[in-house]
């Protein structure tokens, strides 16, 4: 069974990917410092998979910890999720974001080089496209100046990976540009666990429905979109997890140095108001929401062209927006 190091494996996307790796006969080895997750996720993973989960608590930029993991386990590849991701906070504390997001990747690359680990899947983001001029965005769509230090950290990470691959024989890397991950494991045992006030729409929706937040504000309903609210490409986290497994399998087929990027989205844009409507329909819960002013810096509309990932990796999403809302609500109710 091939062992894959997953940094940030106790987090939202990492934990779901751990499940999908086990379902595909990989063994995930997690490193997480629990800066944005809880240790209890590991028990939940064991309940879902009926398997013992190996996790090292600590900073994935700590080279001695990485070396210890490599001593204990023969690693076939790495999925690097660990990063800070709050866009708003990154504008206030840019160095915190650059330190964690850039330094951790540099340490991971050096670690791979020294231990002759060839394969890496990196968590990038559609934020690298900014507000694109043409929709949907393909991987060839030019990246724009980042709107935030967080977005810039993803761009710089992508650039560092390109240079690393060029410099080192045998290194194979895929950057996955995630669109908007939503939903939770259908068991309701793991899901997105925001610390404090959520930054993302769907945890805000479910927390408002649960009465934790008084009301949800929709930022603008006068944009040039079907109902005036912003458009995003909402991708179920289990589909996103599956894309990592497909990416690893694809890297394994490559002989030499390899770098590529793939969009991971559904290929369909949904508005914020459609998300609210779908949530209400699926759950029969009425949401207390209001229309507020536009939020500065918001991308108005973006969704993915998914032809490349469909054709090259053979990956297709299986879950709908309604599935995502059902699973997110189940997870929230469990909390
Ligand atoms: N969720 C999204 O909307 C989204 C969209 C695009 C890209 N991404 C990227 O996907 C990745 C995973 O995102 P997520 O939503 O699962 O976030 P998350 O915060 O839930 O998970 C990240 C995990 O990494 C851990 N971590 C952070 N820094 C660490 C470090 N230095 N050492 C060890 N552990 C560390 C945190 O404790 C957390 O468990 C991130 O790189 C993020 O930027 C997320």
CSV table of C-alpha atoms and ligand atoms in Angstrom, one decimal:
chain,number,residue,atom,x,y,z
A,1,UNK,CA,0.0,0.0,0.0
A,2,UNK,CA,1.6,3.3,-1.1
A,3,UNK,CA,2.0,5.9,1.7
A,4,UNK,CA,1.2,9.5,0.9
A,5,UNK,CA,2.2,12.3,3.2
A,6,UNK,CA,-0.7,14.8,3.6
A,7,UNK,CA,0.2,18.1,5.2
A,8,UNK,CA,-2.9,19.7,6.7
A,9,UNK,CA,-4.6,16.4,6.6
A,10,UNK,CA,-6.8,17.2,9.6
A,11,UNK,CA,-8.3,20.2,7.8
A,12,UNK,CA,-11.4,20.5,5.7
A,13,UNK,CA,-10.2,19.3,2.3
A,14,UNK,CA,-7.3,17.2,3.7
A,15,UNK,CA,-9.6,15.1,5.9
A,16,UNK,CA,-11.9,14.2,3.1
A,17,UNK,CA,-9.0,13.4,0.8
A,18,UNK,CA,-7.6,11.1,3.5
A,19,UNK,CA,-10.9,9.1,3.2
A,20,UNK,CA,-10.7,8.9,-0.5
A,21,UNK,CA,-7.0,7.9,-0.4
A,22,UNK,CA,-7.9,5.0,1.9
A,23,UNK,CA,-10.8,4.0,-0.4
A,24,UNK,CA,-8.3,3.9,-3.2
A,25,UNK,CA,-5.8,1.7,-1.3
A,26,UNK,CA,-3.3,4.4,-0.3
A,27,UNK,CA,-2.2,5.0,3.3
A,28,UNK,CA,-2.4,8.6,4.3
A,29,UNK,CA,0.3,9.8,6.7
A,30,UNK,CA,-0.9,13.1,8.2
A,31,UNK,CA,1.1,16.1,9.5
A,32,UNK,CA,-1.0,18.8,11.1
A,33,UNK,CA,-0.3,21.4,13.7
A,34,UNK,CA,-4.1,21.8,14.4
A,35,UNK,CA,-3.8,25.6,13.9
A,36,UNK,CA,-7.1,25.4,12.1
A,37,UNK,CA,-8.5,22.0,12.9
A,38,UNK,CA,-9.2,19.7,15.8
A,39,UNK,CA,-7.6,16.5,16.8
A,40,UNK,CA,-11.1,14.9,17.1
A,41,UNK,CA,-11.1,14.8,13.3
A,42,UNK,CA,-8.7,11.9,13.5
A,43,UNK,CA,-11.2,9.8,15.6
A,44,UNK,CA,-13.9,10.6,13.0
A,45,UNK,CA,-11.6,9.5,10.2
A,46,UNK,CA,-11.0,6.2,12.0
A,47,UNK,CA,-14.8,5.8,12.5
A,48,UNK,CA,-15.4,6.4,8.8
A,49,UNK,CA,-12.6,4.2,7.4
A,50,UNK,CA,-12.3,1.6,10.2
A,51,UNK,CA,-8.6,2.1,9.9
A,52,UNK,CA,-5.9,3.4,12.2
A,53,UNK,CA,-4.9,6.9,11.1
A,54,UNK,CA,-1.3,7.9,11.5
A,55,UNK,CA,-0.8,11.6,12.4
A,56,UNK,CA,2.2,13.6,13.5
A,57,UNK,CA,1.3,16.8,15.3
A,58,UNK,CA,3.5,19.7,14.3
A,59,UNK,CA,4.5,22.2,11.7
A,60,UNK,CA,5.1,20.8,8.3
A,61,UNK,CA,7.9,23.4,7.8
A,62,UNK,CA,9.8,21.7,10.7
A,63,UNK,CA,12.4,19.8,8.8
A,64,UNK,CA,13.3,17.5,11.7
A,65,UNK,CA,9.7,16.4,11.9
A,66,UNK,CA,9.6,15.7,8.2
A,67,UNK,CA,12.8,13.7,8.4
A,68,UNK,CA,11.3,11.7,11.3
A,69,UNK,CA,8.2,10.9,9.2
A,70,UNK,CA,10.5,9.8,6.3
A,71,UNK,CA,12.4,7.6,8.7
A,72,UNK,CA,9.3,5.9,9.9
A,73,UNK,CA,7.6,5.5,6.5
A,74,UNK,CA,8.6,4.9,2.9
A,75,UNK,CA,6.7,7.8,1.3
A,76,UNK,CA,5.5,7.6,-2.4
A,77,UNK,CA,4.3,11.2,-2.6
A,78,UNK,CA,3.0,14.3,-0.9
A,79,UNK,CA,-0.2,16.3,-1.0
A,80,UNK,CA,0.5,19.7,0.4
A,81,UNK,CA,-2.7,21.2,1.9
A,82,UNK,CA,-1.3,23.0,4.9
A,83,UNK,CA,-1.6,26.8,4.5
A,84,UNK,CA,-3.5,29.7,6.0
A,85,UNK,CA,-6.5,30.6,3.8
A,86,UNK,CA,-8.4,33.5,5.3
A,87,UNK,CA,-8.3,36.2,2.5
A,88,UNK,CA,-9.4,39.1,4.8
A,89,UNK,CA,-6.9,38.2,7.5
A,90,UNK,CA,-4.1,37.9,4.9
A,91,UNK,CA,-4.5,41.6,4.0
A,92,UNK,CA,-4.0,42.5,7.7
A,93,UNK,CA,-1.2,40.0,8.4
A,94,UNK,CA,0.5,39.4,5.1
A,95,UNK,CA,3.8,38.2,6.6
A,96,UNK,CA,2.0,35.5,8.6
A,97,UNK,CA,0.5,34.2,5.3
A,98,UNK,CA,3.7,34.5,3.3
A,99,UNK,CA,5.7,32.8,6.1
A,100,UNK,CA,3.4,29.8,6.5
A,101,UNK,CA,2.3,29.3,2.9
A,102,UNK,CA,5.7,29.9,1.2
A,103,UNK,CA,8.1,28.6,3.8
A,104,UNK,CA,6.2,25.3,4.3
A,105,UNK,CA,6.3,24.7,0.5
A,106,UNK,CA,10.0,25.4,0.3
A,107,UNK,CA,10.6,22.9,3.2
A,108,UNK,CA,8.5,20.3,1.5
A,109,UNK,CA,10.4,20.7,-1.8
A,110,UNK,CA,13.7,20.4,-0.1
A,111,UNK,CA,12.5,17.4,1.8
A,112,UNK,CA,11.3,15.7,-1.4
A,113,UNK,CA,14.6,16.5,-3.1
A,114,UNK,CA,16.7,15.0,-0.2
A,115,UNK,CA,14.5,11.9,0.3
A,116,UNK,CA,14.0,11.3,-3.4
A,117,UNK,CA,10.2,11.6,-3.2
A,118,UNK,CA,9.0,12.3,-6.7
A,119,UNK,CA,5.3,13.2,-6.6
A,120,UNK,CA,3.5,16.2,-5.2
A,121,UNK,CA,0.0,17.5,-5.5
A,122,UNK,CA,-0.3,21.1,-4.5
A,123,UNK,CA,-3.5,23.0,-3.3
A,124,UNK,CA,-3.8,26.0,-5.5
A,125,UNK,CA,-6.9,28.1,-6.0
A,126,UNK,CA,-9.0,29.8,-8.7
A,127,UNK,CA,-8.1,33.0,-6.8
A,128,UNK,CA,-5.0,33.1,-9.1
A,129,UNK,CA,-7.4,34.1,-12.0
A,130,UNK,CA,-8.7,37.2,-10.2
A,131,UNK,CA,-11.8,38.6,-12.1
A,132,UNK,CA,-11.3,36.9,-15.5
A,133,UNK,CA,-12.1,38.7,-18.7
A,134,UNK,CA,-13.5,35.6,-20.4
A,135,UNK,CA,-15.6,32.8,-18.8
A,136,UNK,CA,-15.4,30.0,-18.2
A,137,UNK,CA,-11.7,30.1,-17.2
A,138,UNK,CA,-9.4,27.5,-18.7
A,139,UNK,CA,-6.0,26.7,-17.3
A,140,UNK,CA,-4.6,28.9,-20.2
A,141,UNK,CA,-6.5,31.9,-18.9
A,142,UNK,CA,-3.8,34.4,-17.8
A,143,UNK,CA,-3.4,34.8,-14.1
A,144,UNK,CA,-4.1,38.3,-12.8
A,145,UNK,CA,-2.4,40.4,-10.1
A,146,UNK,CA,-3.6,38.9,-6.9
A,147,UNK,CA,-6.3,40.7,-4.9
A,148,UNK,CA,-4.8,39.6,-1.5
A,149,UNK,CA,-1.6,38.3,0.0
A,150,UNK,CA,-3.3,34.9,0.3
A,151,UNK,CA,-4.0,34.9,-3.4
A,152,UNK,CA,-0.4,36.0,-4.1
A,153,UNK,CA,1.0,33.3,-1.9
A,154,UNK,CA,-0.7,30.7,-4.2
A,155,UNK,CA,0.7,32.4,-7.3
A,156,UNK,CA,4.2,32.5,-5.9
A,157,UNK,CA,3.9,28.8,-4.8
A,158,UNK,CA,2.9,27.8,-8.3
A,159,UNK,CA,5.9,29.7,-9.7
A,160,UNK,CA,8.3,28.1,-7.2
A,161,UNK,CA,7.0,24.7,-8.2
A,162,UNK,CA,7.6,25.4,-11.9
A,163,UNK,CA,11.2,26.3,-11.1
A,164,UNK,CA,11.7,23.4,-8.8
A,165,UNK,CA,10.5,20.9,-11.4
A,166,UNK,CA,12.8,22.4,-14.1
A,167,UNK,CA,15.8,22.1,-11.8
A,168,UNK,CA,15.4,18.6,-10.5
A,169,UNK,CA,15.2,15.4,-12.6
A,170,UNK,CA,12.3,13.1,-11.8
A,171,UNK,CA,10.2,15.6,-9.9
A,172,UNK,CA,6.5,15.4,-10.9
A,173,UNK,CA,4.0,18.0,-9.7
A,174,UNK,CA,0.3,18.9,-10.2
A,175,UNK,CA,-1.2,22.1,-8.9
A,176,UNK,CA,-4.9,21.7,-8.5
A,177,UNK,CA,-6.8,25.1,-8.8
A,178,UNK,CA,-9.8,24.5,-6.5
A,179,UNK,CA,-12.9,26.6,-7.2
A,180,UNK,CA,-15.3,26.8,-4.2
A,181,UNK,CA,-15.2,23.7,-2.1
A,182,UNK,CA,-18.5,23.0,-0.2
A,183,UNK,CA,-20.4,20.1,1.3
A,184,UNK,CA,-19.2,17.4,3.8
A,185,UNK,CA,-18.7,13.7,4.0
A,186,UNK,CA,-22.1,12.1,3.5
A,187,UNK,CA,-21.8,10.4,6.9
A,188,UNK,CA,-21.9,13.8,8.5
A,189,UNK,CA,-18.8,12.9,10.6
A,190,UNK,CA,-16.4,15.3,9.0
A,191,UNK,CA,-16.9,18.7,7.3
A,192,UNK,CA,-15.7,22.3,7.3
A,193,UNK,CA,-15.0,23.6,10.8
A,194,UNK,CA,-14.4,27.3,10.7
A,195,UNK,CA,-12.8,28.9,13.8
A,196,UNK,CA,-14.9,31.9,14.8
A,197,UNK,CA,-16.9,33.8,12.1
A,198,UNK,CA,-16.9,31.8,8.9
A,199,UNK,CA,-15.2,33.4,5.8
A,200,UNK,CA,-17.0,31.2,3.3
A,201,UNK,CA,-20.6,31.3,2.3
A,202,UNK,CA,-21.8,27.8,3.1
A,203,UNK,CA,-20.7,27.6,6.7
A,204,UNK,CA,-22.3,31.0,7.2
A,205,UNK,CA,-25.5,29.6,5.6
A,206,UNK,CA,-25.6,26.5,7.9
A,207,UNK,CA,-24.6,28.5,11.0
A,208,UNK,CA,-27.4,31.0,10.3
A,209,UNK,CA,-29.9,28.1,9.8
A,210,UNK,CA,-28.7,26.6,13.1
A,211,UNK,CA,-29.3,29.9,14.9
A,212,UNK,CA,-25.6,30.4,15.6
A,213,UNK,CA,-25.6,33.5,13.4
A,214,UNK,CA,-28.5,35.9,13.4
A,215,UNK,CA,-28.6,36.6,9.7
A,216,UNK,CA,-26.7,36.2,6.5
A,217,UNK,CA,-25.8,39.1,4.4
A,218,UNK,CA,-25.7,38.8,0.6
A,219,UNK,CA,-23.1,41.3,-0.7
A,220,UNK,CA,-24.9,42.9,-3.6
A,221,UNK,CA,-27.7,41.9,-5.8
A,222,UNK,CA,-27.1,44.4,-8.7
A,223,UNK,CA,-24.3,42.7,-10.5
A,224,UNK,CA,-24.5,41.7,-14.1
A,225,UNK,CA,-25.5,38.1,-13.2
A,226,UNK,CA,-28.8,36.1,-13.6
A,227,UNK,CA,-30.2,37.3,-10.3
A,228,UNK,CA,-27.7,40.1,-9.5
A,229,UNK,CA,-25.7,38.2,-6.8
A,230,UNK,CA,-22.1,36.9,-7.4
A,231,UNK,CA,-21.5,33.6,-9.3
A,232,UNK,CA,-19.2,30.9,-8.1
A,233,UNK,CA,-18.4,27.3,-9.1
A,234,UNK,CA,-19.3,25.2,-6.0
A,235,UNK,CA,-17.6,21.9,-5.9
A,236,UNK,CA,-18.5,19.1,-3.4
A,237,UNK,CA,-15.5,18.3,-1.2
A,238,UNK,CA,-15.7,14.6,-1.9
A,239,UNK,CA,-15.4,15.3,-5.7
A,240,UNK,CA,-12.5,17.5,-4.9
A,241,UNK,CA,-10.9,14.8,-2.7
A,242,UNK,CA,-11.3,12.3,-5.6
A,243,UNK,CA,-9.4,14.7,-7.9
A,244,UNK,CA,-6.3,14.3,-5.7
A,245,UNK,CA,-6.4,10.5,-6.0
A,246,UNK,CA,-6.7,10.9,-9.8
A,247,UNK,CA,-3.8,13.4,-9.9
A,248,UNK,CA,-1.6,11.0,-8.0
A,249,UNK,CA,-2.4,8.1,-10.4
A,250,UNK,CA,-1.6,10.4,-13.3
A,251,UNK,CA,1.7,11.5,-11.9
A,252,UNK,CA,2.7,7.9,-11.4
A,253,UNK,CA,2.4,7.3,-15.2
A,254,UNK,CA,4.9,10.1,-16.0
A,255,UNK,CA,8.5,9.2,-16.7
A,256,UNK,CA,10.4,12.5,-16.3
A,257,UNK,CA,10.1,15.9,-14.8
A,258,UNK,CA,6.5,17.0,-15.0
A,259,UNK,CA,4.4,20.0,-14.0
A,260,UNK,CA,0.8,20.8,-14.9
A,261,UNK,CA,-2.2,22.6,-13.5
A,262,UNK,CA,-5.8,21.6,-13.5
A,263,UNK,CA,-9.0,23.4,-12.6
A,264,UNK,CA,-11.2,21.5,-10.2
A,265,UNK,CA,-14.8,22.8,-10.4
A,266,UNK,CA,-18.1,21.6,-11.8
A,267,UNK,CA,-18.0,23.7,-14.9
A,268,UNK,CA,-21.2,25.4,-13.8
A,269,UNK,CA,-21.7,28.7,-12.1
A,270,UNK,CA,-24.3,29.2,-9.4
A,271,UNK,CA,-25.3,32.5,-7.8
A,272,UNK,CA,-25.2,33.1,-4.0
A,273,UNK,CA,-29.0,33.5,-4.1
A,274,UNK,CA,-29.3,30.1,-5.9
A,275,UNK,CA,-27.2,28.6,-3.1
A,276,UNK,CA,-29.6,30.0,-0.5
A,277,UNK,CA,-32.7,28.8,-2.4
A,278,UNK,CA,-31.2,25.3,-2.9
A,279,UNK,CA,-30.4,25.1,0.8
A,280,UNK,CA,-33.9,26.1,1.7
A,281,UNK,CA,-35.4,23.6,-0.7
A,282,UNK,CA,-33.2,20.7,0.4
A,283,UNK,CA,-33.5,21.2,4.1
A,284,UNK,CA,-36.9,22.8,4.5
A,285,UNK,CA,-35.3,25.4,6.7
A,286,UNK,CA,-36.0,29.1,6.1
A,287,UNK,CA,-32.9,31.3,6.1
A,288,UNK,CA,-32.8,34.7,7.6
A,289,UNK,CA,-30.9,36.7,5.1
A,290,UNK,CA,-30.7,40.3,3.8
A,291,UNK,CA,-29.3,42.0,0.8
A,292,UNK,CA,-26.4,44.3,1.7
A,293,UNK,CA,-24.1,46.5,-0.3
A,294,UNK,CA,-21.4,45.1,-2.6
A,295,UNK,CA,-18.2,44.0,-0.8
A,296,UNK,CA,-15.1,45.7,-2.2
A,297,UNK,CA,-12.7,43.2,-3.9
A,298,UNK,CA,-15.3,40.5,-4.6
A,299,UNK,CA,-14.9,38.8,-7.9
A,300,UNK,CA,-18.3,39.1,-9.6
A,301,UNK,CA,-18.4,35.8,-11.5
A,302,UNK,CA,-16.1,32.9,-12.0
A,303,UNK,CA,-16.6,29.3,-13.0
A,304,UNK,CA,-14.3,26.6,-14.4
A,305,UNK,CA,-13.8,25.2,-17.8
A,306,UNK,CA,-13.2,21.5,-16.7
A,307,UNK,CA,-12.4,20.0,-20.1
A,308,UNK,CA,-8.8,19.5,-19.3
A,309,UNK,CA,-9.3,17.6,-16.0
A,310,UNK,CA,-12.2,15.6,-17.5
A,311,UNK,CA,-10.1,14.5,-20.5
A,312,UNK,CA,-6.6,14.2,-19.1
A,313,UNK,CA,-7.3,12.9,-15.5
A,314,UNK,CA,-10.6,11.2,-16.4
A,315,UNK,CA,-12.2,13.1,-13.4
A,316,UNK,CA,-15.8,14.1,-13.4
A,317,UNK,CA,-17.8,15.5,-10.5
A,318,UNK,CA,-20.5,13.2,-9.1
A,319,UNK,CA,-22.3,15.4,-6.6
A,320,UNK,CA,-24.8,18.2,-7.2
A,321,UNK,CA,-25.3,21.6,-5.4
A,322,UNK,CA,-28.3,20.0,-3.7
A,323,UNK,CA,-26.1,17.1,-2.4
A,324,UNK,CA,-23.6,19.7,-1.1
A,325,UNK,CA,-26.3,21.6,0.8
A,326,UNK,CA,-27.8,18.3,2.2
A,327,UNK,CA,-24.3,17.1,3.4
A,328,UNK,CA,-23.3,20.5,4.8
A,329,UNK,CA,-26.5,20.7,6.8
A,330,UNK,CA,-26.1,17.1,8.1
A,331,UNK,CA,-22.6,18.0,9.3
A,332,UNK,CA,-23.9,21.3,10.9
A,333,UNK,CA,-26.7,19.4,12.7
A,334,UNK,CA,-24.1,16.9,14.0
A,335,UNK,CA,-22.1,19.8,15.4
B,1,LIG,N1,-11.4,25.9,1.4
B,1,LIG,C1,-11.3,26.7,0.3
B,1,LIG,O1,-12.2,27.4,0.0
B,1,LIG,C2,-10.1,26.6,-0.6
B,1,LIG,C3,-10.1,27.1,-1.9
B,1,LIG,C4,-8.9,27.0,-2.7
B,1,LIG,C5,-7.8,26.5,-2.1
B,1,LIG,N2,-7.7,26.1,-0.8
B,1,LIG,C6,-6.5,25.6,-0.3
B,1,LIG,O2,-6.6,24.2,0.1
B,1,LIG,C7,-5.8,23.9,1.2
B,1,LIG,C8,-6.6,23.3,2.3
B,1,LIG,O3,-7.7,24.2,2.6
B,1,LIG,P1,-8.8,23.8,3.7
B,1,LIG,O4,-10.0,24.5,3.3
B,1,LIG,O5,-8.8,22.3,3.9
B,1,LIG,O6,-8.2,24.6,4.9
B,1,LIG,P2,-8.1,24.1,6.5
B,1,LIG,O7,-7.7,25.3,7.2
B,1,LIG,O8,-9.4,23.4,6.9
B,1,LIG,O9,-6.9,23.0,6.4
B,1,LIG,C9,-5.6,23.3,6.5
B,1,LIG,C10,-5.0,22.5,7.6
B,1,LIG,O10,-3.6,22.8,7.6
B,1,LIG,C11,-3.2,22.9,9.0
B,1,LIG,N3,-2.0,23.7,8.9
B,1,LIG,C12,-1.8,25.0,8.5
B,1,LIG,N4,-0.5,25.4,8.5
B,1,LIG,C13,0.2,24.3,8.9
B,1,LIG,C14,1.5,24.0,9.1
B,1,LIG,N5,2.5,25.0,8.9
B,1,LIG,N6,1.9,22.8,9.5
B,1,LIG,C15,1.0,21.8,9.7
B,1,LIG,N7,-0.3,22.0,9.6
B,1,LIG,C16,-0.7,23.2,9.2
B,1,LIG,C17,-4.4,23.5,9.7
B,1,LIG,O11,-4.3,23.1,11.1
B,1,LIG,C18,-5.5,22.8,9.0
B,1,LIG,O12,-5.8,21.5,9.6
B,1,LIG,C19,-5.1,25.2,1.6
B,1,LIG,O13,-3.9,25.3,1.0
B,1,LIG,C20,-6.0,26.3,1.0
B,1,LIG,O14,-5.3,27.5,0.7
B,1,LIG,C21,-8.9,26.1,-0.1
